[in-house]
Amino acid sequence: MAHPVIQLKNVTRVYSPGANQVWALRGINLEINRGEMVAIMGASGSGKSTLMHILGCLDRPSSGQYLFANQDVTRMTPDQLARVRNREIGFIFQSFNLLSHTPAWENVCLPMIYAGIPRPVMIQKAMAMLARVGLKGREEHLPNQLSGGQQQRVAIARALVNEPSIILADEPTGALDTRTSIEIMALLQQLHQEKGLTIVIVTHEPDIAAYCERLVRIRDGQIIEDRPVPEPRLAARELAALPVEED
């Protein structure tokens, strides 16, 4: 039996600059079950970023209800929201959002610092997670000593280290070339399959959405399509078929 980790019920988001109301979301109803890999797709201005901010407890709906793991997010205090963000949600961003003068392992430690995890445990978990995403031997590297794909792997390790209920990825391949994009999607698919992670990818790219099991399309603040993807693309297979890059 499917268990929803996310339930949005008639959610709206209205911004009011002066007298002009701007409706970013108009009555969104959405359920995402634990273990799904879902793409939320839309053009710029469609409302997908606003939706992601609400899903990530970074913003509140103007009306409607948001249940996260059966908890009513709309009734939470700021401290409770911060706790949910830290412990239950892992974020991956297009721009990586790494601290530039901090080595990879310390960047991965950040969510654990906020969670109050003892330092020796933090370091051990950060090193293990960097190895898990293919960065063993690069733990001491600063972000500017890493490629774009390696920086995104650090960001993925940081998102995973607190063992969240859900991963929210906002245009995770937007700053990457084609090969590196496929590598990142192969990693996300692998983590989804091996760990049963719930992954929500916000994107405007059909090619990236095609790697997911379900497509939710949004336009003008409304869901206009919600369907399964019959045969998701397999990034690992595509990666194996690419020509080998020479050093």
mmCIF file of C-alpha atoms in Angstrom:
data_model
loop_
_atom_site.group_PDB
_atom_site.id
_atom_site.type_symbol
_atom_site.label_atom_id
_atom_site.label_comp_id
_atom_site.label_asym_id
_atom_site.label_seq_id
_atom_site.Cartn_x
_atom_site.Cartn_y
_atom_site.Cartn_z
ATOM 1 C CA MET A 1 0.000 0.000 0.000
ATOM 2 C CA ALA A 2 1.360 3.433 -0.987
ATOM 3 C CA HIS A 3 2.074 5.893 1.802
ATOM 4 C CA PRO A 4 2.104 9.576 0.809
ATOM 5 C CA VAL A 5 4.979 11.588 2.226
ATOM 6 C CA ILE A 6 3.599 14.769 0.623
ATOM 7 C CA GLN A 7 -0.054 15.824 0.445
ATOM 8 C CA LEU A 8 -1.087 19.222 -0.877
ATOM 9 C CA LYS A 9 -4.775 20.050 -0.613
ATOM 10 C CA ASN A 10 -6.073 23.036 -2.591
ATOM 11 C CA VAL A 11 -2.849 24.992 -1.956
ATOM 12 C CA THR A 12 -2.578 28.567 -3.192
ATOM 13 C CA ARG A 13 0.221 31.096 -2.992
ATOM 14 C CA VAL A 14 -0.583 34.745 -3.563
ATOM 15 C CA TYR A 15 1.949 37.554 -3.544
ATOM 16 C CA SER A 16 0.659 41.084 -3.038
ATOM 17 C CA PRO A 17 3.022 43.823 -4.213
ATOM 18 C CA GLY A 18 0.989 46.941 -3.509
ATOM 19 C CA ALA A 19 -2.571 46.605 -4.722
ATOM 20 C CA ASN A 20 -1.748 44.006 -7.394
ATOM 21 C CA GLN A 21 -2.176 40.400 -6.374
ATOM 22 C CA VAL A 22 -0.001 37.833 -8.135
ATOM 23 C CA TRP A 23 -1.253 34.247 -8.008
ATOM 24 C CA ALA A 24 1.789 31.970 -8.126
ATOM 25 C CA LEU A 25 -0.187 28.810 -7.262
ATOM 26 C CA ARG A 26 -3.894 28.277 -7.880
ATOM 27 C CA GLY A 27 -5.465 25.363 -5.994
ATOM 28 C CA ILE A 28 -2.721 22.732 -6.171
ATOM 29 C CA ASN A 29 -3.718 19.172 -5.220
ATOM 30 C CA LEU A 30 -0.811 16.755 -5.199
ATOM 31 C CA GLU A 31 0.244 13.536 -3.480
ATOM 32 C CA ILE A 32 3.745 12.067 -3.667
ATOM 33 C CA ASN A 33 4.227 8.603 -2.219
ATOM 34 C CA ARG A 34 7.249 7.437 -0.293
ATOM 35 C CA GLY A 35 9.811 5.967 -2.685
ATOM 36 C CA GLU A 36 8.651 7.779 -5.829
ATOM 37 C CA MET A 37 10.959 9.626 -8.229
ATOM 38 C CA VAL A 38 8.933 12.530 -9.594
ATOM 39 C CA ALA A 39 9.686 15.362 -12.014
ATOM 40 C CA ILE A 40 7.851 18.662 -11.598
ATOM 41 C CA MET A 41 8.202 20.399 -14.923
ATOM 42 C CA GLY A 42 7.262 23.846 -16.124
ATOM 43 C CA ALA A 43 8.530 26.902 -17.941
ATOM 44 C CA SER A 44 9.914 29.965 -16.198
ATOM 45 C CA GLY A 45 7.080 31.694 -14.351
ATOM 46 C CA SER A 46 4.903 28.568 -14.243
ATOM 47 C CA GLY A 47 4.942 28.362 -10.441
ATOM 48 C CA LYS A 48 7.273 25.360 -10.134
ATOM 49 C CA SER A 49 9.849 27.213 -8.011
ATOM 50 C CA THR A 50 7.130 28.500 -5.685
ATOM 51 C CA LEU A 51 5.825 24.949 -5.403
ATOM 52 C CA MET A 52 9.300 23.663 -4.562
ATOM 53 C CA HIS A 53 9.721 26.326 -1.854
ATOM 54 C CA ILE A 54 6.458 25.220 -0.274
ATOM 55 C CA LEU A 55 7.373 21.518 -0.534
ATOM 56 C CA GLY A 56 10.718 22.315 1.102
ATOM 57 C CA CYS A 57 9.101 24.283 3.954
ATOM 58 C CA LEU A 58 10.913 27.416 2.756
ATOM 59 C CA ASP A 59 7.582 29.201 2.206
ATOM 60 C CA ARG A 60 4.009 28.818 3.420
ATOM 61 C CA PRO A 61 0.829 28.493 1.375
ATOM 62 C CA SER A 62 -1.563 31.437 1.374
ATOM 63 C CA SER A 63 -4.399 28.950 1.770
ATOM 64 C CA GLY A 64 -4.957 25.207 1.671
ATOM 65 C CA GLN A 65 -3.190 22.464 3.587
ATOM 66 C CA TYR A 66 0.242 20.832 3.330
ATOM 67 C CA LEU A 67 0.822 17.524 5.101
ATOM 68 C CA PHE A 68 4.416 16.285 5.229
ATOM 69 C CA ALA A 69 4.645 12.717 6.560
ATOM 70 C CA ASN A 70 1.184 13.292 8.087
ATOM 71 C CA GLN A 71 2.352 16.471 9.862
ATOM 72 C CA ASP A 72 0.396 19.645 9.116
ATOM 73 C CA VAL A 73 3.114 21.997 7.909
ATOM 74 C CA THR A 74 0.708 24.924 7.661
ATOM 75 C CA ARG A 75 0.343 24.955 11.472
ATOM 76 C CA MET A 76 4.030 24.696 12.343
ATOM 77 C CA THR A 77 6.098 27.363 14.101
ATOM 78 C CA PRO A 78 9.264 28.688 12.403
ATOM 79 C CA ASP A 79 11.395 26.499 14.709
ATOM 80 C CA GLN A 80 9.363 23.415 13.825
ATOM 81 C CA LEU A 81 9.711 24.207 10.117
ATOM 82 C CA ALA A 82 13.472 24.595 10.493
ATOM 83 C CA ARG A 83 13.615 21.197 12.201
ATOM 84 C CA VAL A 84 11.687 19.547 9.364
ATOM 85 C CA ARG A 85 13.967 21.159 6.765
ATOM 86 C CA ASN A 86 17.081 19.989 8.575
ATOM 87 C CA ARG A 87 16.073 16.441 9.437
ATOM 88 C CA GLU A 88 13.519 15.414 6.838
ATOM 89 C CA ILE A 89 14.450 17.208 3.609
ATOM 90 C CA GLY A 90 17.679 17.136 1.606
ATOM 91 C CA PHE A 91 18.141 20.008 -0.851
ATOM 92 C CA ILE A 92 20.128 19.962 -4.113
ATOM 93 C CA PHE A 93 20.430 23.245 -6.023
ATOM 94 C CA GLN A 94 21.517 24.202 -9.534
ATOM 95 C CA SER A 95 24.276 26.458 -8.170
ATOM 96 C CA PHE A 96 25.503 23.810 -5.659
ATOM 97 C CA ASN A 97 25.445 26.339 -2.745
ATOM 98 C CA LEU A 98 28.773 25.170 -1.323
ATOM 99 C CA LEU A 99 30.901 27.286 1.023
ATOM 100 C CA SER A 100 33.781 28.359 -1.203
ATOM 101 C CA HIS A 101 36.575 28.362 1.397
ATOM 102 C CA THR A 102 35.492 25.113 3.046
ATOM 103 C CA PRO A 103 36.687 21.630 2.025
ATOM 104 C CA ALA A 104 34.237 19.075 0.694
ATOM 105 C CA TRP A 105 33.922 17.101 3.935
ATOM 106 C CA GLU A 106 33.091 20.208 5.962
ATOM 107 C CA ASN A 107 30.440 21.249 3.428
ATOM 108 C CA VAL A 108 28.835 17.837 3.903
ATOM 109 C CA CYS A 109 28.933 18.316 7.682
ATOM 110 C CA LEU A 110 26.772 21.464 7.669
ATOM 111 C CA PRO A 111 23.329 19.821 8.107
ATOM 112 C CA MET A 112 24.765 17.647 10.898
ATOM 113 C CA ILE A 113 26.082 20.695 12.751
ATOM 114 C CA TYR A 114 22.553 22.137 12.834
ATOM 115 C CA ALA A 115 21.230 18.740 13.960
ATOM 116 C CA GLY A 116 23.649 18.696 16.905
ATOM 117 C CA ILE A 117 25.508 15.522 15.885
ATOM 118 C CA PRO A 118 28.846 15.009 17.733
ATOM 119 C CA ARG A 119 31.893 16.037 15.702
ATOM 120 C CA PRO A 120 33.582 12.583 15.476
ATOM 121 C CA VAL A 121 30.330 11.064 14.179
ATOM 122 C CA MET A 122 29.905 13.970 11.744
ATOM 123 C CA ILE A 123 33.339 13.506 10.239
ATOM 124 C CA GLN A 124 32.904 9.756 9.914
ATOM 125 C CA LYS A 125 29.508 10.131 8.217
ATOM 126 C CA ALA A 126 30.734 12.905 5.888
ATOM 127 C CA MET A 127 33.702 10.829 4.714
ATOM 128 C CA ALA A 128 31.511 7.771 4.164
ATOM 129 C CA MET A 129 28.943 9.765 2.208
ATOM 130 C CA LEU A 130 31.585 11.372 -0.026
ATOM 131 C CA ALA A 131 32.919 7.906 -0.795
ATOM 132 C CA ARG A 132 29.353 6.791 -1.534
ATOM 133 C CA VAL A 133 28.958 9.484 -4.227
ATOM 134 C CA GLY A 134 32.334 8.710 -5.812
ATOM 135 C CA LEU A 135 34.541 11.375 -4.189
ATOM 136 C CA LYS A 136 36.887 9.259 -2.077
ATOM 137 C CA GLY A 137 40.282 10.997 -2.102
ATOM 138 C CA ARG A 138 38.787 14.438 -2.707
ATOM 139 C CA GLU A 139 37.497 15.094 0.805
ATOM 140 C CA GLU A 140 39.941 17.971 1.432
ATOM 141 C CA HIS A 141 39.364 19.686 -1.912
ATOM 142 C CA LEU A 142 37.823 23.153 -1.948
ATOM 143 C CA PRO A 143 34.902 23.723 -4.342
ATOM 144 C CA ASN A 144 37.099 25.623 -6.833
ATOM 145 C CA GLN A 145 39.367 22.555 -6.992
ATOM 146 C CA LEU A 146 36.463 20.384 -8.134
ATOM 147 C CA SER A 147 34.622 20.146 -11.449
ATOM 148 C CA GLY A 148 30.961 21.137 -11.683
ATOM 149 C CA GLY A 149 29.892 17.509 -11.520
ATOM 150 C CA GLN A 150 32.079 16.878 -8.478
ATOM 151 C CA GLN A 151 30.647 19.948 -6.744
ATOM 152 C CA GLN A 152 27.143 18.635 -7.375
ATOM 153 C CA ARG A 153 28.198 15.277 -5.900
ATOM 154 C CA VAL A 154 29.304 17.114 -2.752
ATOM 155 C CA ALA A 155 25.889 18.786 -2.684
ATOM 156 C CA ILE A 156 24.194 15.392 -3.060
ATOM 157 C CA ALA A 157 26.295 13.972 -0.217
ATOM 158 C CA ARG A 158 25.288 16.950 1.937
ATOM 159 C CA ALA A 159 21.619 16.397 1.048
ATOM 160 C CA LEU A 160 21.790 12.713 2.007
ATOM 161 C CA VAL A 161 23.895 12.813 5.153
ATOM 162 C CA ASN A 162 21.032 13.336 7.628
ATOM 163 C CA GLU A 163 19.080 10.470 6.020
ATOM 164 C CA PRO A 164 16.104 12.652 5.028
ATOM 165 C CA SER A 165 12.626 11.446 4.072
ATOM 166 C CA ILE A 166 12.805 13.232 0.728
ATOM 167 C CA ILE A 167 15.305 14.821 -1.651
ATOM 168 C CA LEU A 168 14.258 18.047 -3.403
ATOM 169 C CA ALA A 169 16.439 18.831 -6.406
ATOM 170 C CA ASP A 170 15.978 22.236 -8.063
ATOM 171 C CA GLU A 171 17.379 22.123 -11.627
ATOM 172 C CA PRO A 172 20.209 19.828 -10.408
ATOM 173 C CA THR A 173 21.830 19.583 -13.849
ATOM 174 C CA GLY A 174 21.152 23.145 -15.022
ATOM 175 C CA ALA A 175 24.785 24.257 -14.679
ATOM 176 C CA LEU A 176 26.319 21.050 -16.090
ATOM 177 C CA ASP A 177 27.297 19.755 -19.534
ATOM 178 C CA THR A 178 25.469 16.812 -21.111
ATOM 179 C CA ARG A 179 27.803 14.018 -19.978
ATOM 180 C CA THR A 180 27.988 15.340 -16.421
ATOM 181 C CA SER A 181 24.198 15.760 -16.347
ATOM 182 C CA ILE A 182 23.794 12.086 -17.251
ATOM 183 C CA GLU A 183 26.328 11.135 -14.563
ATOM 184 C CA ILE A 184 24.347 13.044 -11.913
ATOM 185 C CA MET A 185 21.052 11.507 -13.046
ATOM 186 C CA ALA A 186 22.675 8.055 -12.971
ATOM 187 C CA LEU A 187 23.718 8.688 -9.371
ATOM 188 C CA LEU A 188 20.242 9.897 -8.378
ATOM 189 C CA GLN A 189 18.597 6.903 -10.069
ATOM 190 C CA GLN A 190 21.012 4.562 -8.311
ATOM 191 C CA LEU A 191 20.316 6.117 -4.910
ATOM 192 C CA HIS A 192 16.589 5.947 -5.612
ATOM 193 C CA GLN A 193 16.760 2.266 -6.512
ATOM 194 C CA GLU A 194 19.168 1.129 -3.796
ATOM 195 C CA LYS A 195 17.882 3.191 -0.873
ATOM 196 C CA GLY A 196 14.254 3.665 -1.900
ATOM 197 C CA LEU A 197 14.666 7.426 -1.658
ATOM 198 C CA THR A 198 11.798 9.757 -2.468
ATOM 199 C CA ILE A 199 13.205 12.214 -5.006
ATOM 200 C CA VAL A 200 11.434 15.252 -6.468
ATOM 201 C CA ILE A 201 13.234 16.991 -9.332
ATOM 202 C CA VAL A 202 12.095 20.458 -10.403
ATOM 203 C CA THR A 203 13.149 21.116 -13.983
ATOM 204 C CA HIS A 204 12.222 22.840 -17.220
ATOM 205 C CA GLU A 205 14.096 20.232 -19.294
ATOM 206 C CA PRO A 206 12.087 17.353 -20.846
ATOM 207 C CA ASP A 207 15.289 15.293 -21.126
ATOM 208 C CA ILE A 208 15.791 15.395 -17.349
ATOM 209 C CA ALA A 209 12.128 14.739 -16.566
ATOM 210 C CA ALA A 210 12.337 11.609 -18.734
ATOM 211 C CA TYR A 211 14.619 9.941 -16.145
ATOM 212 C CA CYS A 212 11.819 10.022 -13.548
ATOM 213 C CA GLU A 213 8.968 7.581 -12.999
ATOM 214 C CA ARG A 214 6.275 10.245 -12.893
ATOM 215 C CA LEU A 215 5.773 13.622 -14.541
ATOM 216 C CA VAL A 216 3.830 16.495 -12.992
ATOM 217 C CA ARG A 217 3.498 19.451 -15.360
ATOM 218 C CA ILE A 218 2.591 22.903 -14.050
ATOM 219 C CA ARG A 219 1.492 25.995 -15.953
ATOM 220 C CA ASP A 220 0.176 29.319 -14.659
ATOM 221 C CA GLY A 221 0.180 28.000 -11.109
ATOM 222 C CA GLN A 222 -1.947 24.938 -11.869
ATOM 223 C CA ILE A 223 -1.182 21.276 -12.456
ATOM 224 C CA ILE A 224 -2.140 20.541 -16.053
ATOM 225 C CA GLU A 225 -0.725 17.008 -16.274
ATOM 226 C CA ASP A 226 0.131 14.259 -13.778
ATOM 227 C CA ARG A 227 1.033 10.890 -15.273
ATOM 228 C CA PRO A 228 3.433 7.984 -14.937
ATOM 229 C CA VAL A 229 6.411 7.786 -17.282
ATOM 230 C CA PRO A 230 6.015 4.310 -18.847
ATOM 231 C CA GLU A 231 9.699 3.674 -19.540
ATOM 232 C CA PRO A 232 12.026 6.123 -17.756
ATOM 233 C CA ARG A 233 15.384 6.660 -19.389
ATOM 234 C CA LEU A 234 18.211 4.744 -17.707
ATOM 235 C CA ALA A 235 21.089 7.139 -17.188
ATOM 236 C CA ALA A 236 23.636 4.407 -16.379
ATOM 237 C CA ARG A 237 22.934 2.681 -19.704
ATOM 238 C CA GLU A 238 23.242 5.971 -21.608
ATOM 239 C CA LEU A 239 26.484 6.761 -19.811
ATOM 240 C CA ALA A 240 27.974 3.391 -20.754
ATOM 241 C CA ALA A 241 27.128 4.046 -24.420
ATOM 242 C CA LEU A 242 28.968 7.386 -24.543
ATOM 243 C CA PRO A 243 32.494 7.538 -26.013
ATOM 244 C CA VAL A 244 35.247 7.262 -23.406
ATOM 245 C CA GLU A 245 36.727 10.679 -22.622
ATOM 246 C CA GLU A 246 40.477 10.982 -23.034
ATOM 247 C CA ASP A 247 42.555 12.718 -20.325
#
